Amino acid sequence: MIKLTVMYPNSADLKFDKDYYINQHSKLIAELIGEAIVASDVNFGIAGATPDLPAPYVLIANVTFESMESFQHSFGANAETILADLPNFTNAKPQVQLSEIA
């Protein structure tokens, strides 16, 4: 299994529309990728290492795929559309990692 992790760094000048992300962007991804998604979760940062520190990421999203091929044929084929939607909800440049689930 392959996990796509997308992390949106927190910053002083961050603009992030949580409502748009939940109600528009997440639905766009589900519509484009559909059945290729094995599992997914969205985590909104609330604090850093201690409750008084800001969260390093405003959001971390994970999407699990059966294989690299499944990822490439679903997410990869729609990456341009997905990336074009980012300015609609954030000015953050997301950090992306693909991982193999052991």
mmCIF file with all atom_site columns, C-alpha atoms in Angstrom:
data_model
loop_
_atom_site.group_PDB
_atom_site.id
_atom_site.type_symbol
_atom_site.label_atom_id
_atom_site.label_alt_id
_atom_site.label_comp_id
_atom_site.label_asym_id
_atom_site.label_entity_id
_atom_site.label_seq_id
_atom_site.pdbx_PDB_ins_code
_atom_site.Cartn_x
_atom_site.Cartn_y
_atom_site.Cartn_z
_atom_site.occupancy
_atom_site.B_iso_or_equiv
_atom_site.pdbx_formal_charge
_atom_site.auth_seq_id
_atom_site.auth_comp_id
_atom_site.auth_asym_id
_atom_site.auth_atom_id
_atom_site.pdbx_PDB_model_num
ATOM 1   C CA . MET A 1 1   ? 0.000   0.000  0.000   1.00 0.00 ? 1   MET A CA 1
ATOM 2   C CA . ILE A 1 2   ? 1.059   3.572  -0.724  1.00 0.00 ? 2   ILE A CA 1
ATOM 3   C CA . LYS A 1 3   ? 0.207   6.590  1.409   1.00 0.00 ? 3   LYS A CA 1
ATOM 4   C CA . LEU A 1 4   ? 0.178   10.130 0.053   1.00 0.00 ? 4   LEU A CA 1
ATOM 5   C CA . THR A 1 5   ? 0.762   12.670 2.820   1.00 0.00 ? 5   THR A CA 1
ATOM 6   C CA . VAL A 1 6   ? 0.179   16.351 2.095   1.00 0.00 ? 6   VAL A CA 1
ATOM 7   C CA . MET A 1 7   ? 1.266   18.848 4.765   1.00 0.00 ? 7   MET A CA 1
ATOM 8   C CA . TYR A 1 8   ? 0.379   22.544 4.702   1.00 0.00 ? 8   TYR A CA 1
ATOM 9   C CA . PRO A 1 9   ? 2.965   24.487 6.762   1.00 0.00 ? 9   PRO A CA 1
ATOM 10  C CA . ASN A 1 10  ? 1.721   26.999 9.303   1.00 0.00 ? 10  ASN A CA 1
ATOM 11  C CA . SER A 1 11  ? 3.129   30.538 9.061   1.00 0.00 ? 11  SER A CA 1
ATOM 12  C CA . ALA A 1 12  ? 2.458   34.082 10.249  1.00 0.00 ? 12  ALA A CA 1
ATOM 13  C CA . ASP A 1 13  ? 1.041   35.109 6.844   1.00 0.00 ? 13  ASP A CA 1
ATOM 14  C CA . LEU A 1 14  ? -0.927  31.901 6.267   1.00 0.00 ? 14  LEU A CA 1
ATOM 15  C CA . LYS A 1 15  ? -4.303  32.060 4.587   1.00 0.00 ? 15  LYS A CA 1
ATOM 16  C CA . PHE A 1 16  ? -6.272  28.830 4.865   1.00 0.00 ? 16  PHE A CA 1
ATOM 17  C CA . ASP A 1 17  ? -10.012 28.456 4.285   1.00 0.00 ? 17  ASP A CA 1
ATOM 18  C CA . LYS A 1 18  ? -10.930 25.384 6.332   1.00 0.00 ? 18  LYS A CA 1
ATOM 19  C CA . ASP A 1 19  ? -14.557 25.472 5.154   1.00 0.00 ? 19  ASP A CA 1
ATOM 20  C CA . TYR A 1 20  ? -13.520 25.473 1.480   1.00 0.00 ? 20  TYR A CA 1
ATOM 21  C CA . TYR A 1 21  ? -11.057 22.630 2.097   1.00 0.00 ? 21  TYR A CA 1
ATOM 22  C CA . ILE A 1 22  ? -13.699 20.461 3.772   1.00 0.00 ? 22  ILE A CA 1
ATOM 23  C CA . ASN A 1 23  ? -16.656 21.276 1.532   1.00 0.00 ? 23  ASN A CA 1
ATOM 24  C CA . GLN A 1 24  ? -15.014 21.800 -1.862  1.00 0.00 ? 24  GLN A CA 1
ATOM 25  C CA . HIS A 1 25  ? -11.435 20.551 -2.166  1.00 0.00 ? 25  HIS A CA 1
ATOM 26  C CA . SER A 1 26  ? -12.000 17.244 -0.371  1.00 0.00 ? 26  SER A CA 1
ATOM 27  C CA . LYS A 1 27  ? -15.070 16.561 -2.516  1.00 0.00 ? 27  LYS A CA 1
ATOM 28  C CA . LEU A 1 28  ? -13.122 17.413 -5.681  1.00 0.00 ? 28  LEU A CA 1
ATOM 29  C CA . ILE A 1 29  ? -10.470 14.847 -4.762  1.00 0.00 ? 29  ILE A CA 1
ATOM 30  C CA . ALA A 1 30  ? -13.094 12.218 -3.961  1.00 0.00 ? 30  ALA A CA 1
ATOM 31  C CA . GLU A 1 31  ? -14.837 12.837 -7.297  1.00 0.00 ? 31  GLU A CA 1
ATOM 32  C CA . LEU A 1 32  ? -11.603 12.692 -9.312  1.00 0.00 ? 32  LEU A CA 1
ATOM 33  C CA . ILE A 1 33  ? -9.963  9.749  -7.570  1.00 0.00 ? 33  ILE A CA 1
ATOM 34  C CA . GLY A 1 34  ? -13.009 7.861  -6.318  1.00 0.00 ? 34  GLY A CA 1
ATOM 35  C CA . GLU A 1 35  ? -12.588 4.141  -5.820  1.00 0.00 ? 35  GLU A CA 1
ATOM 36  C CA . ALA A 1 36  ? -8.785  4.297  -5.898  1.00 0.00 ? 36  ALA A CA 1
ATOM 37  C CA . ILE A 1 37  ? -8.886  5.680  -2.343  1.00 0.00 ? 37  ILE A CA 1
ATOM 38  C CA . VAL A 1 38  ? -8.494  2.851  0.170   1.00 0.00 ? 38  VAL A CA 1
ATOM 39  C CA . ALA A 1 39  ? -8.578  5.170  3.194   1.00 0.00 ? 39  ALA A CA 1
ATOM 40  C CA . SER A 1 40  ? -8.089  8.836  4.029   1.00 0.00 ? 40  SER A CA 1
ATOM 41  C CA . ASP A 1 41  ? -7.950  11.225 6.949   1.00 0.00 ? 41  ASP A CA 1
ATOM 42  C CA . VAL A 1 42  ? -7.563  14.956 7.474   1.00 0.00 ? 42  VAL A CA 1
ATOM 43  C CA . ASN A 1 43  ? -5.830  16.382 10.548  1.00 0.00 ? 43  ASN A CA 1
ATOM 44  C CA . PHE A 1 44  ? -6.108  20.076 11.443  1.00 0.00 ? 44  PHE A CA 1
ATOM 45  C CA . GLY A 1 45  ? -3.175  21.210 13.616  1.00 0.00 ? 45  GLY A CA 1
ATOM 46  C CA . ILE A 1 46  ? -4.074  22.693 16.985  1.00 0.00 ? 46  ILE A CA 1
ATOM 47  C CA . ALA A 1 47  ? -0.704  22.852 18.760  1.00 0.00 ? 47  ALA A CA 1
ATOM 48  C CA . GLY A 1 48  ? 2.964   21.972 18.494  1.00 0.00 ? 48  GLY A CA 1
ATOM 49  C CA . ALA A 1 49  ? 5.002   19.782 20.830  1.00 0.00 ? 49  ALA A CA 1
ATOM 50  C CA . THR A 1 50  ? 3.322   21.507 23.783  1.00 0.00 ? 50  THR A CA 1
ATOM 51  C CA . PRO A 1 51  ? -0.108  23.147 23.933  1.00 0.00 ? 51  PRO A CA 1
ATOM 52  C CA . ASP A 1 52  ? 1.428   26.641 24.040  1.00 0.00 ? 52  ASP A CA 1
ATOM 53  C CA . LEU A 1 53  ? 3.321   26.219 20.753  1.00 0.00 ? 53  LEU A CA 1
ATOM 54  C CA . PRO A 1 54  ? 1.666   26.739 17.370  1.00 0.00 ? 54  PRO A CA 1
ATOM 55  C CA . ALA A 1 55  ? 1.128   23.685 15.197  1.00 0.00 ? 55  ALA A CA 1
ATOM 56  C CA . PRO A 1 56  ? 3.888   23.349 12.570  1.00 0.00 ? 56  PRO A CA 1
ATOM 57  C CA . TYR A 1 57  ? 1.228   22.369 10.007  1.00 0.00 ? 57  TYR A CA 1
ATOM 58  C CA . VAL A 1 58  ? -2.252  23.828 9.655   1.00 0.00 ? 58  VAL A CA 1
ATOM 59  C CA . LEU A 1 59  ? -3.367  20.599 7.988   1.00 0.00 ? 59  LEU A CA 1
ATOM 60  C CA . ILE A 1 60  ? -1.989  17.142 7.279   1.00 0.00 ? 60  ILE A CA 1
ATOM 61  C CA . ALA A 1 61  ? -3.969  14.954 4.883   1.00 0.00 ? 61  ALA A CA 1
ATOM 62  C CA . ASN A 1 62  ? -3.323  11.270 4.214   1.00 0.00 ? 62  ASN A CA 1
ATOM 63  C CA . VAL A 1 63  ? -4.710  9.278  1.303   1.00 0.00 ? 63  VAL A CA 1
ATOM 64  C CA . THR A 1 64  ? -3.979  5.561  0.995   1.00 0.00 ? 64  THR A CA 1
ATOM 65  C CA . PHE A 1 65  ? -3.822  3.712  -2.329  1.00 0.00 ? 65  PHE A CA 1
ATOM 66  C CA . GLU A 1 66  ? -3.496  -0.007 -3.062  1.00 0.00 ? 66  GLU A CA 1
ATOM 67  C CA . SER A 1 67  ? -0.284  0.476  -5.077  1.00 0.00 ? 67  SER A CA 1
ATOM 68  C CA . MET A 1 68  ? 1.973   3.020  -6.765  1.00 0.00 ? 68  MET A CA 1
ATOM 69  C CA . GLU A 1 69  ? 0.240   2.188  -10.039 1.00 0.00 ? 69  GLU A CA 1
ATOM 70  C CA . SER A 1 70  ? -3.151  2.955  -8.513  1.00 0.00 ? 70  SER A CA 1
ATOM 71  C CA . PHE A 1 71  ? -1.816  6.279  -7.216  1.00 0.00 ? 71  PHE A CA 1
ATOM 72  C CA . GLN A 1 72  ? -0.330  7.205  -10.591 1.00 0.00 ? 72  GLN A CA 1
ATOM 73  C CA . HIS A 1 73  ? -3.456  6.297  -12.552 1.00 0.00 ? 73  HIS A CA 1
ATOM 74  C CA . SER A 1 74  ? -5.820  8.140  -10.211 1.00 0.00 ? 74  SER A CA 1
ATOM 75  C CA . PHE A 1 75  ? -4.126  11.007 -8.383  1.00 0.00 ? 75  PHE A CA 1
ATOM 76  C CA . GLY A 1 76  ? -1.293  11.417 -10.851 1.00 0.00 ? 76  GLY A CA 1
ATOM 77  C CA . ALA A 1 77  ? -3.677  11.646 -13.786 1.00 0.00 ? 77  ALA A CA 1
ATOM 78  C CA . ASN A 1 78  ? -5.621  14.420 -12.013 1.00 0.00 ? 78  ASN A CA 1
ATOM 79  C CA . ALA A 1 79  ? -2.751  16.269 -10.330 1.00 0.00 ? 79  ALA A CA 1
ATOM 80  C CA . GLU A 1 80  ? -3.043  19.336 -12.561 1.00 0.00 ? 80  GLU A CA 1
ATOM 81  C CA . THR A 1 81  ? -6.712  19.854 -11.646 1.00 0.00 ? 81  THR A CA 1
ATOM 82  C CA . ILE A 1 82  ? -6.074  19.202 -7.944  1.00 0.00 ? 82  ILE A CA 1
ATOM 83  C CA . LEU A 1 83  ? -3.114  21.602 -7.803  1.00 0.00 ? 83  LEU A CA 1
ATOM 84  C CA . ALA A 1 84  ? -5.052  24.291 -9.676  1.00 0.00 ? 84  ALA A CA 1
ATOM 85  C CA . ASP A 1 85  ? -7.592  24.317 -6.825  1.00 0.00 ? 85  ASP A CA 1
ATOM 86  C CA . LEU A 1 86  ? -5.022  25.125 -4.091  1.00 0.00 ? 86  LEU A CA 1
ATOM 87  C CA . PRO A 1 87  ? -5.147  28.937 -4.485  1.00 0.00 ? 87  PRO A CA 1
ATOM 88  C CA . ASN A 1 88  ? -8.886  28.758 -3.784  1.00 0.00 ? 88  ASN A CA 1
ATOM 89  C CA . PHE A 1 89  ? -8.214  27.907 -0.132  1.00 0.00 ? 89  PHE A CA 1
ATOM 90  C CA . THR A 1 90  ? -4.584  28.602 0.786   1.00 0.00 ? 90  THR A CA 1
ATOM 91  C CA . ASN A 1 91  ? -1.423  30.527 0.083   1.00 0.00 ? 91  ASN A CA 1
ATOM 92  C CA . ALA A 1 92  ? 0.700   27.757 1.645   1.00 0.00 ? 92  ALA A CA 1
ATOM 93  C CA . LYS A 1 93  ? 2.971   25.628 -0.494  1.00 0.00 ? 93  LYS A CA 1
ATOM 94  C CA . PRO A 1 94  ? 2.217   22.057 0.579   1.00 0.00 ? 94  PRO A CA 1
ATOM 95  C CA . GLN A 1 95  ? 4.920   19.544 1.338   1.00 0.00 ? 95  GLN A CA 1
ATOM 96  C CA . VAL A 1 96  ? 4.211   16.118 -0.153  1.00 0.00 ? 96  VAL A CA 1
ATOM 97  C CA . GLN A 1 97  ? 5.514   12.675 0.696   1.00 0.00 ? 97  GLN A CA 1
ATOM 98  C CA . LEU A 1 98  ? 4.734   9.238  -0.725  1.00 0.00 ? 98  LEU A CA 1
ATOM 99  C CA . SER A 1 99  ? 5.296   6.385  1.712   1.00 0.00 ? 99  SER A CA 1
ATOM 100 C CA . GLU A 1 100 ? 5.118   2.636  1.570   1.00 0.00 ? 100 GLU A CA 1
ATOM 101 C CA . ILE A 1 101 ? 2.954   1.247  4.349   1.00 0.00 ? 101 ILE A CA 1
ATOM 102 C CA . ALA A 1 102 ? 4.671   -1.647 6.108   1.00 0.00 ? 102 ALA A CA 1
#
